[in-house]
mmCIF file of C-alpha atoms in Angstrom:
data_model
loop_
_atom_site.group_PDB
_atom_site.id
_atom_site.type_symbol
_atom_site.label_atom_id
_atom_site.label_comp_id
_atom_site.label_asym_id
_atom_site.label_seq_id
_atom_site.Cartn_x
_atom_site.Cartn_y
_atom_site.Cartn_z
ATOM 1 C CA UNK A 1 -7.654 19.041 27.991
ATOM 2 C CA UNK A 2 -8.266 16.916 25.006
ATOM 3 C CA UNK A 3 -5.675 13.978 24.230
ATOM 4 C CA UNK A 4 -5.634 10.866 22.233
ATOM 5 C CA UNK A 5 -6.117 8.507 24.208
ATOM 6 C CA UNK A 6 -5.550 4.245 23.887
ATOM 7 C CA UNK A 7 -7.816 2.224 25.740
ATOM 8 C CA UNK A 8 -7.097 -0.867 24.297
ATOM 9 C CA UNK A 9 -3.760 -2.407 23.033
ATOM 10 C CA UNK A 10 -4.330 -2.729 19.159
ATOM 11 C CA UNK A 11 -7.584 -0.516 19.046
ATOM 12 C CA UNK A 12 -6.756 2.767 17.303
ATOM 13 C CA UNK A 13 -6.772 6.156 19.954
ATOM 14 C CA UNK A 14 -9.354 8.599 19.937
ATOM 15 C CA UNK A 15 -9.618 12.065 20.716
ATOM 16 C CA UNK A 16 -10.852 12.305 24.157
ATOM 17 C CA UNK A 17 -11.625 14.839 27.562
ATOM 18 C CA UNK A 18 -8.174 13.634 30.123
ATOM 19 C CA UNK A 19 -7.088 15.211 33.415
ATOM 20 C CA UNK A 20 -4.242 17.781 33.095
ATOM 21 C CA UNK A 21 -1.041 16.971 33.326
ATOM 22 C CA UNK A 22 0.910 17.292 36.340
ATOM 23 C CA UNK A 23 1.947 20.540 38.167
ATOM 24 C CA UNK A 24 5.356 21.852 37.112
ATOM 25 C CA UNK A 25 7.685 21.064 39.366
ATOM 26 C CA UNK A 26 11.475 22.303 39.348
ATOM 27 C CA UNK A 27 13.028 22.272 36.568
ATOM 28 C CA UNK A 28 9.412 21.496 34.662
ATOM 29 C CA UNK A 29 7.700 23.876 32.158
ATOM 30 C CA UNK A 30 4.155 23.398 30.824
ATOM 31 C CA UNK A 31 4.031 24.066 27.129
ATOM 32 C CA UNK A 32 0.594 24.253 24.472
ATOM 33 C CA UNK A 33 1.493 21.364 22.144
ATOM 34 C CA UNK A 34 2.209 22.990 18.586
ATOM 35 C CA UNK A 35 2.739 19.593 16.739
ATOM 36 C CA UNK A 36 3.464 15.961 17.679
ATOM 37 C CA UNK A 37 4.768 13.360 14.913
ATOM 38 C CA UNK A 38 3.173 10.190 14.426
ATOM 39 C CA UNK A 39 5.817 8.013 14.112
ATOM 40 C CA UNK A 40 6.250 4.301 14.050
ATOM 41 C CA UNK A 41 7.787 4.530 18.040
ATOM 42 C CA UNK A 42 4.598 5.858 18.417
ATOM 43 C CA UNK A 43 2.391 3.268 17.045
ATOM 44 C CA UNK A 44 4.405 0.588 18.506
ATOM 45 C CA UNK A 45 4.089 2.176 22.020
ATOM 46 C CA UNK A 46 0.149 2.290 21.488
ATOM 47 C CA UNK A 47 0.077 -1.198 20.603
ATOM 48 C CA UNK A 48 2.213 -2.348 23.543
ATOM 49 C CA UNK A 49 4.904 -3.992 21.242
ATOM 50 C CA UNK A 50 7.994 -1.701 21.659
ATOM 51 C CA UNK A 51 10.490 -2.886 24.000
ATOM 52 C CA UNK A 52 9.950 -0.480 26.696
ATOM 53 C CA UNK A 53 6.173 -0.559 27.142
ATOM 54 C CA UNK A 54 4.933 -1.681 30.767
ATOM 55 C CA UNK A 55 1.252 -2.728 29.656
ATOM 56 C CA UNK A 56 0.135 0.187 31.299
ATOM 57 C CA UNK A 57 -3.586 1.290 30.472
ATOM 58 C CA UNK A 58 -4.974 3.661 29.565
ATOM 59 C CA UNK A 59 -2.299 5.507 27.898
ATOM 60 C CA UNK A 60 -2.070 8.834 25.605
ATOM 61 C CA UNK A 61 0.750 8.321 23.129
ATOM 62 C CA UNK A 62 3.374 10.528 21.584
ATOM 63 C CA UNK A 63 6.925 10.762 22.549
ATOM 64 C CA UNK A 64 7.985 14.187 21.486
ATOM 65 C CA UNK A 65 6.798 17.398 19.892
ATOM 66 C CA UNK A 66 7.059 21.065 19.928
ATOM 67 C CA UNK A 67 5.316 23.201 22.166
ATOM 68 C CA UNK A 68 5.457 27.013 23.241
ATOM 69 C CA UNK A 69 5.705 28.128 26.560
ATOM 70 C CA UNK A 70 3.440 30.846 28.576
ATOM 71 C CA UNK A 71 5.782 33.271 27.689
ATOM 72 C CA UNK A 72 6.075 32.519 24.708
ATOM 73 C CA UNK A 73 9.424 30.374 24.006
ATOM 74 C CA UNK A 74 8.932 27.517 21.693
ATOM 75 C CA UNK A 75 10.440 24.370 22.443
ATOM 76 C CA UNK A 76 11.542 20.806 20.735
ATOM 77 C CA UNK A 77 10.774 18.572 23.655
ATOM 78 C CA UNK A 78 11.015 14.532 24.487
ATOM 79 C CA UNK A 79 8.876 13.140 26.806
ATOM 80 C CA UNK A 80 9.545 10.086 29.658
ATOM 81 C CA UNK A 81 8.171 6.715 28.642
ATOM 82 C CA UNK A 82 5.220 6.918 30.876
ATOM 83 C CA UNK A 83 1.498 6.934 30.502
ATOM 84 C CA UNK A 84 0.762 10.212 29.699
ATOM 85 C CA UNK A 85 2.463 11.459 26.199
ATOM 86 C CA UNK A 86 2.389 14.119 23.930
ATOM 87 C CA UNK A 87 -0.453 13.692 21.645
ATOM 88 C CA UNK A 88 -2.206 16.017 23.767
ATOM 89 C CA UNK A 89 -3.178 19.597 23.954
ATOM 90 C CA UNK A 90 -0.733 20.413 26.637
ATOM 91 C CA UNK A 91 2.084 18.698 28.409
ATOM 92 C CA UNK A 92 4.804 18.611 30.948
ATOM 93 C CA UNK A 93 8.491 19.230 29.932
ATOM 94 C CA UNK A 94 11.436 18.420 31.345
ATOM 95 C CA UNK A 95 14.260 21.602 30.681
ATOM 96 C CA UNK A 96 16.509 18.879 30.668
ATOM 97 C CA UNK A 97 14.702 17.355 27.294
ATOM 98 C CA UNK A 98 14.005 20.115 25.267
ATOM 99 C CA UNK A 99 16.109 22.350 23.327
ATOM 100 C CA UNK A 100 14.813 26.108 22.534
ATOM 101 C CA UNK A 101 14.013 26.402 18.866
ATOM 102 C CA UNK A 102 14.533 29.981 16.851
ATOM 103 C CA UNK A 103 11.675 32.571 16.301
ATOM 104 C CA UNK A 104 10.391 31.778 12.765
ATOM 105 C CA UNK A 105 10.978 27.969 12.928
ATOM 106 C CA UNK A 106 8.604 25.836 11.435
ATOM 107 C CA UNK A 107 6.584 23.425 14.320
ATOM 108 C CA UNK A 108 5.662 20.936 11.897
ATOM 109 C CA UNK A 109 8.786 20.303 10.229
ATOM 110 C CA UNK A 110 10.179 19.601 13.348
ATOM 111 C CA UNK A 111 7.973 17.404 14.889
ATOM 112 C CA UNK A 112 7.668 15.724 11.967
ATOM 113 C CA UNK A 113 11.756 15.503 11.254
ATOM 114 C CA UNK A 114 13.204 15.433 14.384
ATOM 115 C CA UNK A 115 12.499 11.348 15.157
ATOM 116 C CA UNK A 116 13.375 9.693 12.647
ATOM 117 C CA UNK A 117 16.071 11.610 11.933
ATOM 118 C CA UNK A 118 17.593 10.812 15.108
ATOM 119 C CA UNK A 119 18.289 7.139 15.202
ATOM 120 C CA UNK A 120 21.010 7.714 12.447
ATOM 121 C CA UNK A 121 22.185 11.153 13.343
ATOM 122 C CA UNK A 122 22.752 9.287 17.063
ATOM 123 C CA UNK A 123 24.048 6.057 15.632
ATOM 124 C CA UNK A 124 26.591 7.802 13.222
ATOM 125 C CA UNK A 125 27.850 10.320 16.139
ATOM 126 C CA UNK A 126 27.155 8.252 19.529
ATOM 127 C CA UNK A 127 27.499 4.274 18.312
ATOM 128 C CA UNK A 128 30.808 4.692 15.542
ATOM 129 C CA UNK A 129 33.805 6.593 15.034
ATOM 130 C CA UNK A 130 32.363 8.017 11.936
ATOM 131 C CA UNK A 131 35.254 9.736 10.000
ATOM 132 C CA UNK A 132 34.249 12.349 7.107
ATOM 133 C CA UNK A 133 35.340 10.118 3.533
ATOM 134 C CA UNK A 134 33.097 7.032 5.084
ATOM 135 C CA UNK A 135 30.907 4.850 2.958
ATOM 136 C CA UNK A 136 27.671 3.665 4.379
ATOM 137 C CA UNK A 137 24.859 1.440 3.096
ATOM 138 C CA UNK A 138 21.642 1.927 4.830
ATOM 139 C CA UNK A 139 19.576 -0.975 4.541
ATOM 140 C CA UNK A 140 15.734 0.540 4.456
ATOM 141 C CA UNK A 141 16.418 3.004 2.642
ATOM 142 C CA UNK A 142 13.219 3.918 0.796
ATOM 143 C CA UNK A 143 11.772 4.529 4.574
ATOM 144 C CA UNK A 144 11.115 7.810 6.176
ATOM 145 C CA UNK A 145 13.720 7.313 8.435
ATOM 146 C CA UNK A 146 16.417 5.395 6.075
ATOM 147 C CA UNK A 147 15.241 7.875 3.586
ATOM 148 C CA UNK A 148 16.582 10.503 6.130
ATOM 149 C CA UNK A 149 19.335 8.958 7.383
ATOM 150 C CA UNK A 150 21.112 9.232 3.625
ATOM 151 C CA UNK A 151 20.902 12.589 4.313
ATOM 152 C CA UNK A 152 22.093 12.445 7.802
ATOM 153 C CA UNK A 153 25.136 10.503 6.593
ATOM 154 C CA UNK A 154 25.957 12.514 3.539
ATOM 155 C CA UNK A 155 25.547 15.591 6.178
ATOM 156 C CA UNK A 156 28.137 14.067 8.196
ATOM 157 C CA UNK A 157 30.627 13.732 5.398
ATOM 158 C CA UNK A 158 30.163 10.340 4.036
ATOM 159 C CA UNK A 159 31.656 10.239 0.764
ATOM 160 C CA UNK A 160 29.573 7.184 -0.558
ATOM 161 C CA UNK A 161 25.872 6.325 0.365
ATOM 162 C CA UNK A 162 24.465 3.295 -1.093
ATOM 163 C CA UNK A 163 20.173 3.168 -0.327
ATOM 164 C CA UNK A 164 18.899 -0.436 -0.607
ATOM 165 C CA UNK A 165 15.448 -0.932 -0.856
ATOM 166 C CA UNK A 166 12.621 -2.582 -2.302
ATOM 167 C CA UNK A 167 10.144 0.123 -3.590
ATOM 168 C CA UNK A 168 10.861 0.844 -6.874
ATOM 169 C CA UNK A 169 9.533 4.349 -6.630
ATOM 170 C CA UNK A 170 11.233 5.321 -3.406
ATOM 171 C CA UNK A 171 14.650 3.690 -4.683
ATOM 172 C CA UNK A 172 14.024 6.705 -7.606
ATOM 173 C CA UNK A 173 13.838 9.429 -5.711
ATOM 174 C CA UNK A 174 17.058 8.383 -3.584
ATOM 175 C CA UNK A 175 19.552 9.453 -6.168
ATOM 176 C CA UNK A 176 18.624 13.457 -5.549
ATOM 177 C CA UNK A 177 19.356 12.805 -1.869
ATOM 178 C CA UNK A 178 22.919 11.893 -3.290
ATOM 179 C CA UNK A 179 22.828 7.705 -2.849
ATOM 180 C CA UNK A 180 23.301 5.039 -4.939
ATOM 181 C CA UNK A 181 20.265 3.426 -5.153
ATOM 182 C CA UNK A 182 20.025 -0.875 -4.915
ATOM 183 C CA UNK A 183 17.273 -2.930 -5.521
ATOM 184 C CA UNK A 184 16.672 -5.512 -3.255
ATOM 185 C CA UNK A 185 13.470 -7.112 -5.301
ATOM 186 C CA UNK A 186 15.088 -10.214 -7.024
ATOM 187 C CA UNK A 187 16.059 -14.022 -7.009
ATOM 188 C CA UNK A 188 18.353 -14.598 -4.108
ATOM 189 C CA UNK A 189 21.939 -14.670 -5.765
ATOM 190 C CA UNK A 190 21.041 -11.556 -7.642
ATOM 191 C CA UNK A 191 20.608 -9.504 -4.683
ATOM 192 C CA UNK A 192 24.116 -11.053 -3.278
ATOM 193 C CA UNK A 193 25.176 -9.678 -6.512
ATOM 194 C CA UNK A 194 24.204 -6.181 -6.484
ATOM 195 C CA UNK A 195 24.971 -5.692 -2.825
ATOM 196 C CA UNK A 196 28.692 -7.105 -3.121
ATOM 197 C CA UNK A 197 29.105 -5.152 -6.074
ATOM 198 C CA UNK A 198 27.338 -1.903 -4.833
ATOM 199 C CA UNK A 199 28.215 -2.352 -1.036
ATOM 200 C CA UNK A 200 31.020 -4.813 -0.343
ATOM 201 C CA UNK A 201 33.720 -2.133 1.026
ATOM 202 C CA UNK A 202 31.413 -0.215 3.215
ATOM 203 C CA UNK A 203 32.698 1.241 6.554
ATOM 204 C CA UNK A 204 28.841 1.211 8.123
ATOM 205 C CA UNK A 205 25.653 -0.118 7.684
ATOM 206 C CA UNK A 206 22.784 1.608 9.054
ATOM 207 C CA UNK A 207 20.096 -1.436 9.262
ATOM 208 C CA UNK A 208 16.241 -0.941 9.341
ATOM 209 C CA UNK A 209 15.352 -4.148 8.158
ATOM 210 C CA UNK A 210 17.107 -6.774 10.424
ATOM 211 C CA UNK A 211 15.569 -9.972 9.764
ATOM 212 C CA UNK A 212 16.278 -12.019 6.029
ATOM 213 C CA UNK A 213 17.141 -9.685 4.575
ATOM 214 C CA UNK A 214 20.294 -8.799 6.809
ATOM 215 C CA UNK A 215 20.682 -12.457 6.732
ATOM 216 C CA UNK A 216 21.902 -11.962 3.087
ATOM 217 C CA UNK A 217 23.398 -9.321 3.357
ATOM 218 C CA UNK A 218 26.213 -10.343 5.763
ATOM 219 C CA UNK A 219 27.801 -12.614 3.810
ATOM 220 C CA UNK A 220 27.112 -11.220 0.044
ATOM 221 C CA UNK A 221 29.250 -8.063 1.797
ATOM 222 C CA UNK A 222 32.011 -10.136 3.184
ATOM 223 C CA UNK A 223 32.467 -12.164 0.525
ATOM 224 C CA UNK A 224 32.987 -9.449 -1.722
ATOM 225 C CA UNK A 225 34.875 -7.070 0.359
ATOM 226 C CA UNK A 226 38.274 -6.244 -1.054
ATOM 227 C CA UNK A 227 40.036 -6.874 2.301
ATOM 228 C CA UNK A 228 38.330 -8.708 5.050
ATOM 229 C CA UNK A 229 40.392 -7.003 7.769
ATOM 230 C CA UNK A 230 38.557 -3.496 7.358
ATOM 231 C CA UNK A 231 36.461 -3.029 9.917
ATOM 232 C CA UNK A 232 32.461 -3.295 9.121
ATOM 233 C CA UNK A 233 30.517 -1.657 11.821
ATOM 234 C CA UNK A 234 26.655 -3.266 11.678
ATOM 235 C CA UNK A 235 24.079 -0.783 13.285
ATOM 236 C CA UNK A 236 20.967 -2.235 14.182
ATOM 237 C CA UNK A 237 18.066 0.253 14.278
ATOM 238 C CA UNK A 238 14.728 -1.336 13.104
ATOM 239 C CA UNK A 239 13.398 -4.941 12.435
ATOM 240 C CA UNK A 240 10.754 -3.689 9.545
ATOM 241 C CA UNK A 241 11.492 -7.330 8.115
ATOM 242 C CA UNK A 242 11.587 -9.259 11.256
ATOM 243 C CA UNK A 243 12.840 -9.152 14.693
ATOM 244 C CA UNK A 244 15.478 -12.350 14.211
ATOM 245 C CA UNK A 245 18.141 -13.435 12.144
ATOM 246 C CA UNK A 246 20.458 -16.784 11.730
ATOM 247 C CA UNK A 247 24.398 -15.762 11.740
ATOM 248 C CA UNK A 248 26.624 -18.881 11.128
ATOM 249 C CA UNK A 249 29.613 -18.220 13.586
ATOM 250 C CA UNK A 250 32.161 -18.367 10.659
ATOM 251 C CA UNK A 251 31.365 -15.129 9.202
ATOM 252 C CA UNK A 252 31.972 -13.551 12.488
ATOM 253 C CA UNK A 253 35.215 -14.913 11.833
ATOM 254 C CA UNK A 254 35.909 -14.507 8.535
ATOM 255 C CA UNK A 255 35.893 -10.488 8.546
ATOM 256 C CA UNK A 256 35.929 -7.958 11.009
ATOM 257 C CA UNK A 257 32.451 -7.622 11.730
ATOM 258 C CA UNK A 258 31.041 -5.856 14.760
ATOM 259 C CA UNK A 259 27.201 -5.436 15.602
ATOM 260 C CA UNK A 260 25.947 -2.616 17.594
ATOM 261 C CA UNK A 261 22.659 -1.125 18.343
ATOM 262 C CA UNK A 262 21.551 2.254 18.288
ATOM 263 C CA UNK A 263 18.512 3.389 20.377
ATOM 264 C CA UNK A 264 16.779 3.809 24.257
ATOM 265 C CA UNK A 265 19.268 1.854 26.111
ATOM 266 C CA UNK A 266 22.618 1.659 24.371
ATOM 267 C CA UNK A 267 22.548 5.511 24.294
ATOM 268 C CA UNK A 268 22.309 7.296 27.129
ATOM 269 C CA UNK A 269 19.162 9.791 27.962
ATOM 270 C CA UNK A 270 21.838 12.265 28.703
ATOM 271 C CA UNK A 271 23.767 11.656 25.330
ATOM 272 C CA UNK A 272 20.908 11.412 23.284
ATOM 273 C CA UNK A 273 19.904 14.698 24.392
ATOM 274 C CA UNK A 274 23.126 16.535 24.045
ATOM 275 C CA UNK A 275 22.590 15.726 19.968
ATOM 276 C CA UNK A 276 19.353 17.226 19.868
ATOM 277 C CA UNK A 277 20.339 20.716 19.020
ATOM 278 C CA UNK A 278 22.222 19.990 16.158
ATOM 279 C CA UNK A 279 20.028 17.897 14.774
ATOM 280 C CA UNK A 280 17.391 20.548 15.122
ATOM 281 C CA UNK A 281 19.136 22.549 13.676
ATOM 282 C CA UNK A 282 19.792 20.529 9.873
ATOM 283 C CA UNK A 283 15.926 20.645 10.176
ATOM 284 C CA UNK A 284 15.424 24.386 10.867
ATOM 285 C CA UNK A 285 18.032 25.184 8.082
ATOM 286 C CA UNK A 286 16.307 23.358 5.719
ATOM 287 C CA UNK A 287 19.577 20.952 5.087
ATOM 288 C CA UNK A 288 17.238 17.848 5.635
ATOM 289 C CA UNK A 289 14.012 17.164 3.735
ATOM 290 C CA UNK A 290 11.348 17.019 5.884
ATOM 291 C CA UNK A 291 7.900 17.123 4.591
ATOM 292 C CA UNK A 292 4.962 17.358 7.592
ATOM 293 C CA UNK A 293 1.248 16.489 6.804
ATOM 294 C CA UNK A 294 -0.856 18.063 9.477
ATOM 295 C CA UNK A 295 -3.647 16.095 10.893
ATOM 296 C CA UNK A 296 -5.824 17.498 13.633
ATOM 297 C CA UNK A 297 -5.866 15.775 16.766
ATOM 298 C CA UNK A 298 -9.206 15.050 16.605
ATOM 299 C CA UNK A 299 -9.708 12.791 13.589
ATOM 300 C CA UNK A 300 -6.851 10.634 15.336
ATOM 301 C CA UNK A 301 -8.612 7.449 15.119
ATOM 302 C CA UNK A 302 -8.896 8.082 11.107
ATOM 303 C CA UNK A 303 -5.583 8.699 10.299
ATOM 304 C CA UNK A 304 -3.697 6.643 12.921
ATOM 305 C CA UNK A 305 -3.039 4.453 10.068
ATOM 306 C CA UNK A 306 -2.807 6.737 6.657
ATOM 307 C CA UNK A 307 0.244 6.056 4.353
ATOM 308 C CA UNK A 308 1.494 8.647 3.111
ATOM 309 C CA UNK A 309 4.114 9.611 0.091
ATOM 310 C CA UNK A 310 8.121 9.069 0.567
ATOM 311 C CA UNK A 311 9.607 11.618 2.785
ATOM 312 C CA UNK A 312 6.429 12.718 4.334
ATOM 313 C CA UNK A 313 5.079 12.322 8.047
ATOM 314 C CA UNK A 314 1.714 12.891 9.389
ATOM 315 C CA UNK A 315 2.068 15.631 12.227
ATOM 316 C CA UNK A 316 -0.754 15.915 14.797
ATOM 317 C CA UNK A 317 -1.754 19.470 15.298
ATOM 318 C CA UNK A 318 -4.108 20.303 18.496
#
């Protein structure tokens, strides 16, 4: 079968003639791949810097995408972190990682929703006691996944949503999606400013940033929260701005602040897995905006690093 295939850390995959995968073996299905998303996880895995990678070489990427069966049932899957992944022409599928998806539903949109989607959808229902009449700031907002996870909150009943971000013309488009959009382009004390004034009484914070920029924000929120005592749960779910951060001790004491994460590791397989049908199914309703660009599998190397418009994610079609 043909698959994408990284030889090299760094070097982008091509399209390439692999073995096939594995025999099926209980509780396995094979599937024809439909559509596989090309999402940052994925990247990250081909370049050996996410936190689960083993070095192993060589390596066909992908980590989840829908595929239809020989008799003809189409499936959301998620594949194992191991060396052979889903940017391929077939794969193997664990029942236990795939949920059946409706006649009629859109491949695309799914592939290309159901990721980044997730880390909020999981974080608000697996990592908090998320109560409908919540306010949440999400910190990367202007994202594909931040962008979706305003959705995912508002979805889940928050009453307030306030979408930080730097991109002027992402920030924009994030008041149809029903946030409040914040700048975060400015001279140091302004920013404080706006996020105190836009964001001090939060209940979450759904972080993509991590890094300075949640440096800031800690203590521009705390110092302008209305009672210090309210809990402020901190999820950590991406380090777009860096993987560290420098937390003086005292504002752990000053409010009550908790930090979580949200991903492989502080969620179980199991429990991410049990969200997986609702969360397909905001995408096959249409309740989330998800906007695919389809990309054959064999131009791979060209668009493994195309940018594409807010809300939109390349989807690799065999």
């Amino acid at each position: 079968m043909r698959a994408a295939l990284v030889r090299t850390f760094g070097t982008p995959p091509r399209c390439e003639e692999v073995g096939p995968p594995p025999a099926p073996g209980p509780g396995d299905v094979l599937v024809d791949v439909l559509a596989a998303g090309l999402h940052p996880r994925v990247r990250s895995a081909a370049d050996g810097s996410h936190y689960t990678s083993r070095g192993e070489l060589p390596l066909v990427p992908g980590i989840d995408g829908v595929g239809r069966t020989e008799e003809g049932e189409l499936l959301y899957f998620v594949a194992p972190d191991t060396a052979l992944g889903t940017l391929a022409e077939r794969a193997l599928v664990d029942r236990r990682r795939a949920v059946p998806l409706p006649a009629g539903t859109d491949p695309l949109a799914v592939a290309a929703g159901m990721n980044p989607a997730m880390s909020s959808w999981v974080a608000l229902r697996r990592r908090v006691d998320f109560a409908p009449g919540s306010s949440v700031l999400v910190l990367g907002a202007t994202g594909n996944a931040g962008r979706l996870a305003v959705q995912v909150a508002r979805g889940l009943g928050a009453a307030r949503v306030v979408g930080a971000g730097r991109d002027p013309h992402r920030l924009g488009l994030l008041d149809a999606l029903g946030a409040e959009p914040l700048d975060l382009r400015g001279e140091e004390h302004e920013v404080a400013g706006r996020l105190g004034a836009a964001a001090g009484d939060v209940d979450v914070v759904l972080d993509y940033l991590w890094g300075a920029p949640a440096e800031r924000a800690v203590p521009a929120l705390l110092t302008a929260r209305t009672d210090r005592s309210r809990p402020l749960t901190w999820i950590q779910l991406g380090s777009v701005a860096g993987p560290e951060l420098t937390l003086p001790s005292a504002w752990l004491r000053a409010g009550a602040l908790s930090f979580v994460g949200s991903g492989q590791g502080s969620v179980t397989t199991a429990g991410i897995v049990a969200e997986l049908p609702a969360l397909a199914e905001e995408i096959v309703s249409g309740r989330l905006d998800v906007r695919p660009v389809a990309r054959p599998l064999a131009r791979v190397h060209e668009v493994w690093g195309e940018e594409v418009a807010a809300g939109e994610r390349v989807v690799l079609v065999p």
